[in-house]
Amino acid sequence: MNGGILERDLELERLAAAVRDATDGAGSVVLVLGEAGIGKSSLVRALPRVLPRGARLLVGHCDDLATGRPLGPLRDLVGSVGAELARALRDAGDRHRVHEALHAELAGGPHPAVLVVEDVHWADEASLDALRYLVRRVEGLPAVLVLTYRDDELGRGHPLRQLLGLVSGAARVHRLPLAPLSPEAVRALSAAADLDPAQVYTVTSGNPFFVAEVVAAGTAFGDSGAVPPTVVDAVLARLRGLSDTTRDALEQLAVVPSAVERSLVDALLGDGERDGALAAAEQGGLLVVAVDRVAFRHEIIRRVVVDSLPAARRIALDRAVLSALVKDPDADRSRIVHHAAAAGDAEAVTRFGPGAARDAARAGAHREAAAHLRLVLRHRHRFGPAERADLLEQFAVESYTIGDAGAAVGAQRDAVGLRRELADLRALGADLRWLSRIHWWAGDADAAQAAAREALAVLEQAGDERLLALALSNTAQLRMLSGEDAAAADYGERAMALARSAGDAAILAHALNNVGSARWRSGDPAGQRQLEESLRVALAAGEVEHACRAYANIVWFLLDDLRLTEADRLLTPAMELADRAEHLGFLTYLRIERALHRFASGDWAAAERCALLGADVFPPARCPALTVLARVRIRRGTAGGDELLDRAWRIALGTRELQRTGPVAAARAEAAWLRGDPAGVVAAAEPVHTQARRLSAPPHRAELGYWLAKAGRTVPPYESCHPYALQAAGQWDKAARVWQEAGCPYEYAAALAESPDPADKMSALRTLDALGARPLARLVRAELHALGVRHVPRGPHAATRRNPAGLTGRQLQVVRLLVEGLTNPEIADRLVLSVRTVDNHVRAVLEKLDAPTRRRAAARARALGLLPEGET
């Protein structure tokens, strides 16, 4: 394999074509994926052979560090890029400067640039942020972004998942899954070593790296098929043929999980026989030696060497690396902490860990910052109470930022406990306010309220008006969220007065938001004006987080008021702001609001796509996302809706917020009605309806009251122009007009179906069939039959009713083969059809799935659950 790579011509051609397109400004993302050893790095090394003349190739590597190097793969580019990007990366504290300099680097120059980030499954958070920034903009650049990763190492919660989700929505994406070598290729490689090719294929499964190692060892080590032990044996057999000096050098370099810069190599190996050892390892195909660095030819080799070391030997080697790094004033503190932890050096961990965490946080690598602090806090007894409290608070904030609710709450509680001992009122009040916020975000409303009350009591005595304003505004927010609108306004007005006095725009925007939300919900026209003022204040002050929150609340209330067009107009600038500022939490929340909008508009496929992005995020956002996903399934009559509602209900109960419990209760009531269970309707709706009446919440009171009336319950009269209130009062015709004007087709059809006139019911039925709303359509058909109507339409073909996209049975077969990556002729051969017939089916599939490409069709099929159980 040294002379080139086998069976990768197609992948190289696709990469070359992508670069040619980028020459004209049509940039793209290329995903190169596969298991360890499948040849991702070999493909990258072969790239220069196929690139157009003048194209620049920039390659950065992610390392398997316990606490990742912030911007590690981009820092690898220093020396190959311009001065501005190099300066930005050396400082790394200004994330936006790094992003803009990276963008300028790829945008400049007369020739296209190819930026390769290898092993992105190990990427630190700051690097992932930078890649997200590029992915959203690469289509307008003369550049190709190539990401290599191991797809078999991505669990459900892996940080790379979010980036891959973003990539799937990009305009130009090329996905290159690398397949194992064919038996023919293995036969060609095995011939030189006089090995049985069938046996080699059996023990390697065609993995290129494994094949190369077995061939180099000259034996296939039996035919057990246990690939990892076989390759371990092959690598270790090659090590046994080396001198002790060379093996010692390899073992020392192997504990460094990255390429080793030449200065560190010199410090670790000394002069002695260093060059001879490196040359021997290079000639043996184990190392790649360059002027400025030394690296193992493959990560698997390094792993095998490390895993073969006795623990005592490995600790000693890590201590040697640590000693060399500590002497280097320019050494990356995250690397120091990695080796300090591996060497068991608590003093070094506590000495360098806090600084490494600060470096990571400044670079936006919050996962790595939390990891550093977690290591430091294992030795918390080495710090005094005040310093320990500071570290716990930092760890809580970093954990909150990355979505680790349990760690955030636990650390902040410990910080509060220490602040009590120290009797520092300002610090105690500030930490209690943070604890309140973290509890709310984790979905524990009672604990959030308790911490807020104590924070307020403490800060009333502390003499710090700014912190007091923060605590007042936090309390106003919690009261607003729990429906206590008058109390929310009182606390918020006090916070606003203090914020204006202190000239603090951020707190003023936050307080205006809380007061405006409380008043809007209670029907006071001043509420919308105050929310809009909150938005203006935040935008003028550059307070992006508060501006995003103002956008989110305005949109939420517009949706509640059925002002869908206004909500949609605001969602676009709101999402652009959150996206531009990398406020991913608010971006997700706004996408969920878009899901709510699309759901109300009857675009259920788009609603699902948006809601899926929030199905695993923080509880206050996950609850509405799960509710949308559940309601789509319930209205379509597909499986899984009740299970999703159970998950949403558990979250809603923890929040104690009507804005969470109300929609879930309404969805459960609707599900019960559609399955013919009036008692279930009452059980789902009645308790929350009582709460909605007490809190004067018009949308929830109207909808839940409607479901109770449908189930035969006597509901107190409710004078409201909300269409659900009109339906509960028997005014289906007025309700239908309101729903139609608002742009809610399902609700319009449901109201129209309550007409005694069969013609109205028939019209409703046509709308329901078009939406794919099978359960309600079935009930309307039964009513039409009961009225003696003949020739009631039967609805969609049976094959289309088994899936939400309306695909026929044959089209389902086609889409499942598309997911496998088959071409039209291959599909035709598999299904014994003509290619022309398959062409027609593929066109229909793309249209029904609203997918411009085959790749998008495959993604939509997965998202909609169109694949058989276990097929992904």
CSV table of N, CA, C and O in Angstrom, one decimal, residues 70 95 125-126 129 353-374 377 390-409 411-412 434 438 441:
chain,number,residue,atom,x,y,z
A,70,PRO,N,-8.1,23.7,23.0
A,70,PRO,CA,-9.0,24.6,22.3
A,70,PRO,C,-8.4,25.1,20.9
A,70,PRO,O,-7.2,25.5,20.9
A,95,ARG,N,-13.4,34.9,20.0
A,95,ARG,CA,-13.9,33.9,19.2
A,95,ARG,C,-14.3,34.4,17.8
A,95,ARG,O,-14.0,33.8,16.8
A,125,GLU,N,-14.7,22.0,21.7
A,125,GLU,CA,-15.9,22.8,21.5
A,125,GLU,C,-15.6,24.1,20.7
A,125,GLU,O,-16.4,24.5,19.8
A,126,ALA,N,-14.5,24.7,21.0
A,126,ALA,CA,-14.2,25.9,20.2
A,126,ALA,C,-14.0,25.6,18.7
A,126,ALA,O,-14.4,26.4,17.9
A,129,ASP,N,-17.3,25.1,17.2
A,129,ASP,CA,-18.0,26.4,17.0
A,129,ASP,C,-17.5,27.0,15.7
A,129,ASP,O,-18.2,27.5,14.8
A,353,GLY,N,-4.5,23.7,36.0
A,353,GLY,CA,-5.9,23.4,35.6
A,353,GLY,C,-6.8,24.6,35.5
A,353,GLY,O,-7.5,24.8,34.5
A,354,PRO,N,-6.8,25.5,36.6
A,354,PRO,CA,-7.7,26.7,36.5
A,354,PRO,C,-7.3,27.6,35.3
A,354,PRO,O,-8.2,28.1,34.6
A,355,GLY,N,-6.1,27.8,35.0
A,355,GLY,CA,-5.7,28.6,33.9
A,355,GLY,C,-6.1,27.9,32.6
A,355,GLY,O,-6.5,28.6,31.6
A,356,ALA,N,-5.9,26.6,32.5
A,356,ALA,CA,-6.3,25.9,31.3
A,356,ALA,C,-7.9,26.0,31.1
A,356,ALA,O,-8.3,26.2,29.9
A,357,ALA,N,-8.6,26.0,32.2
A,357,ALA,CA,-10.1,26.2,32.1
A,357,ALA,C,-10.4,27.6,31.6
A,357,ALA,O,-11.3,27.7,30.7
A,358,ARG,N,-9.7,28.6,32.1
A,358,ARG,CA,-9.9,30.0,31.6
A,358,ARG,C,-9.6,30.1,30.2
A,358,ARG,O,-10.3,30.7,29.4
A,359,ASP,N,-8.5,29.5,29.7
A,359,ASP,CA,-8.1,29.6,28.3
A,359,ASP,C,-9.2,29.0,27.4
A,359,ASP,O,-9.6,29.5,26.4
A,360,ALA,N,-9.7,27.8,27.9
A,360,ALA,CA,-10.7,27.1,27.1
A,360,ALA,C,-12.0,27.9,27.1
A,360,ALA,O,-12.7,28.0,26.0
A,361,ALA,N,-12.4,28.5,28.2
A,361,ALA,CA,-13.7,29.2,28.2
A,361,ALA,C,-13.6,30.5,27.4
A,361,ALA,O,-14.5,30.8,26.6
A,362,ARG,N,-12.4,31.2,27.4
A,362,ARG,CA,-12.2,32.4,26.5
A,362,ARG,C,-12.3,32.0,25.1
A,362,ARG,O,-12.8,32.8,24.3
A,363,ALA,N,-11.9,30.8,24.7
A,363,ALA,CA,-11.9,30.4,23.3
A,363,ALA,C,-13.3,29.8,23.0
A,363,ALA,O,-13.5,29.4,21.8
A,364,GLY,N,-14.2,29.7,23.9
A,364,GLY,CA,-15.5,29.2,23.6
A,364,GLY,C,-15.6,27.7,23.7
A,364,GLY,O,-16.6,27.0,23.4
A,365,ALA,N,-14.5,27.0,24.3
A,365,ALA,CA,-14.5,25.6,24.4
A,365,ALA,C,-15.0,25.2,25.8
A,365,ALA,O,-14.2,24.8,26.7
A,366,HIS,N,-16.3,25.3,26.0
A,366,HIS,CA,-16.8,25.2,27.3
A,366,HIS,C,-16.8,23.7,27.8
A,366,HIS,O,-16.7,23.4,29.0
A,367,ARG,N,-16.9,22.7,26.9
A,367,ARG,CA,-16.8,21.3,27.3
A,367,ARG,C,-15.4,21.1,27.9
A,367,ARG,O,-15.3,20.4,28.9
A,368,GLU,N,-14.4,21.6,27.2
A,368,GLU,CA,-13.1,21.4,27.7
A,368,GLU,C,-12.8,22.2,29.0
A,368,GLU,O,-12.1,21.7,29.9
A,369,ALA,N,-13.4,23.4,29.1
A,369,ALA,CA,-13.3,24.1,30.4
A,369,ALA,C,-13.9,23.3,31.5
A,369,ALA,O,-13.3,23.2,32.6
A,370,ALA,N,-15.0,22.8,31.3
A,370,ALA,CA,-15.7,22.0,32.4
A,370,ALA,C,-14.8,20.7,32.7
A,370,ALA,O,-14.7,20.4,33.9
A,371,ALA,N,-14.2,20.1,31.7
A,371,ALA,CA,-13.4,18.9,31.9
A,371,ALA,C,-12.2,19.3,32.8
A,371,ALA,O,-11.8,18.6,33.7
A,372,HIS,N,-11.5,20.4,32.5
A,372,HIS,CA,-10.4,20.9,33.3
A,372,HIS,C,-10.8,21.1,34.7
A,372,HIS,O,-10.1,20.7,35.7
A,373,LEU,N,-11.9,21.8,34.9
A,373,LEU,CA,-12.4,22.1,36.3
A,373,LEU,C,-12.8,20.9,37.0
A,373,LEU,O,-12.6,20.8,38.3
A,374,ARG,N,-13.3,19.9,36.3
A,374,ARG,CA,-13.7,18.6,37.0
A,374,ARG,C,-12.4,18.0,37.5
A,374,ARG,O,-12.4,17.4,38.6
A,377,LEU,N,-11.2,20.0,40.6
A,377,LEU,CA,-12.0,19.8,41.8
A,377,LEU,C,-11.9,18.4,42.5
A,377,LEU,O,-12.4,18.3,43.6
A,390,ASP,N,-15.1,29.8,44.2
A,390,ASP,CA,-14.9,30.4,42.9
A,390,ASP,C,-14.8,29.3,41.8
A,390,ASP,O,-15.4,29.4,40.8
A,391,LEU,N,-14.0,28.3,42.1
A,391,LEU,CA,-13.9,27.2,41.2
A,391,LEU,C,-15.2,26.4,41.0
A,391,LEU,O,-15.5,26.0,39.8
A,392,LEU,N,-15.9,26.2,42.0
A,392,LEU,CA,-17.2,25.5,41.9
A,392,LEU,C,-18.2,26.3,41.1
A,392,LEU,O,-18.9,25.8,40.3
A,393,GLU,N,-18.2,27.6,41.4
A,393,GLU,CA,-19.1,28.5,40.6
A,393,GLU,C,-18.7,28.5,39.1
A,393,GLU,O,-19.6,28.4,38.2
A,394,GLN,N,-17.4,28.5,38.8
A,394,GLN,CA,-17.0,28.5,37.4
A,394,GLN,C,-17.4,27.1,36.8
A,394,GLN,O,-17.8,27.1,35.6
A,395,PHE,N,-17.2,26.0,37.5
A,395,PHE,CA,-17.6,24.7,37.0
A,395,PHE,C,-19.1,24.7,36.8
A,395,PHE,O,-19.6,24.1,35.8
A,396,ALA,N,-19.9,25.2,37.7
A,396,ALA,CA,-21.3,25.2,37.5
A,396,ALA,C,-21.7,26.0,36.3
A,396,ALA,O,-22.6,25.6,35.5
A,397,VAL,N,-21.1,27.2,36.0
A,397,VAL,CA,-21.4,28.0,34.9
A,397,VAL,C,-21.0,27.2,33.6
A,397,VAL,O,-21.8,27.2,32.6
A,398,GLU,N,-19.8,26.6,33.6
A,398,GLU,CA,-19.4,25.9,32.4
A,398,GLU,C,-20.3,24.7,32.1
A,398,GLU,O,-20.7,24.3,31.0
A,399,SER,N,-20.7,24.0,33.2
A,399,SER,CA,-21.6,22.8,33.1
A,399,SER,C,-23.0,23.3,32.6
A,399,SER,O,-23.6,22.6,31.7
A,400,TYR,N,-23.5,24.4,33.1
A,400,TYR,CA,-24.7,25.0,32.6
A,400,TYR,C,-24.7,25.3,31.1
A,400,TYR,O,-25.6,25.0,30.4
A,401,THR,N,-23.5,25.8,30.7
A,401,THR,CA,-23.4,26.2,29.3
A,401,THR,C,-23.4,25.0,28.4
A,401,THR,O,-23.9,25.1,27.3
A,402,ILE,N,-22.8,23.9,28.8
A,402,ILE,CA,-22.7,22.7,27.9
A,402,ILE,C,-23.9,21.8,28.1
A,402,ILE,O,-24.0,20.8,27.4
A,403,GLY,N,-24.9,22.1,29.0
A,403,GLY,CA,-26.1,21.3,29.1
A,403,GLY,C,-26.0,20.2,30.1
A,403,GLY,O,-26.8,19.3,30.1
A,404,ASP,N,-25.0,20.2,31.1
A,404,ASP,CA,-24.9,19.2,32.1
A,404,ASP,C,-25.6,19.6,33.3
A,404,ASP,O,-25.0,20.2,34.3
A,405,ALA,N,-26.9,19.4,33.4
A,405,ALA,CA,-27.7,20.0,34.5
A,405,ALA,C,-27.3,19.4,35.9
A,405,ALA,O,-27.2,20.2,36.8
A,406,GLY,N,-27.1,18.1,36.0
A,406,GLY,CA,-26.8,17.5,37.3
A,406,GLY,C,-25.5,18.1,37.8
A,406,GLY,O,-25.4,18.5,39.0
A,407,ALA,N,-24.5,18.2,37.0
A,407,ALA,CA,-23.2,18.8,37.5
A,407,ALA,C,-23.3,20.2,37.8
A,407,ALA,O,-22.8,20.7,38.8
A,408,ALA,N,-24.1,21.0,37.1
A,408,ALA,CA,-24.3,22.4,37.3
A,408,ALA,C,-24.9,22.7,38.7
A,408,ALA,O,-24.5,23.5,39.5
A,409,VAL,N,-26.0,21.9,38.9
A,409,VAL,CA,-26.8,22.1,40.1
A,409,VAL,C,-25.9,21.7,41.3
A,409,VAL,O,-25.8,22.4,42.4
A,411,ALA,N,-22.6,21.5,41.7
A,411,ALA,CA,-21.5,22.4,42.0
A,411,ALA,C,-22.0,23.8,42.5
A,411,ALA,O,-21.4,24.3,43.5
A,412,GLN,N,-23.1,24.3,42.0
A,412,GLN,CA,-23.5,25.6,42.5
A,412,GLN,C,-24.1,25.5,43.9
A,412,GLN,O,-23.9,26.4,44.7
A,434,TRP,N,-27.7,32.7,40.8
A,434,TRP,CA,-27.2,31.8,39.8
A,434,TRP,C,-27.9,30.4,40.0
A,434,TRP,O,-28.3,29.7,39.1
A,438,ILE,N,-30.1,28.1,37.4
A,438,ILE,CA,-29.7,26.8,37.0
A,438,ILE,C,-30.8,25.8,37.4
A,438,ILE,O,-31.0,24.9,36.6
A,441,TRP,N,-33.5,26.1,34.7
A,441,TRP,CA,-33.0,25.5,33.4
A,441,TRP,C,-33.1,24.0,33.5
A,441,TRP,O,-33.3,23.4,32.5
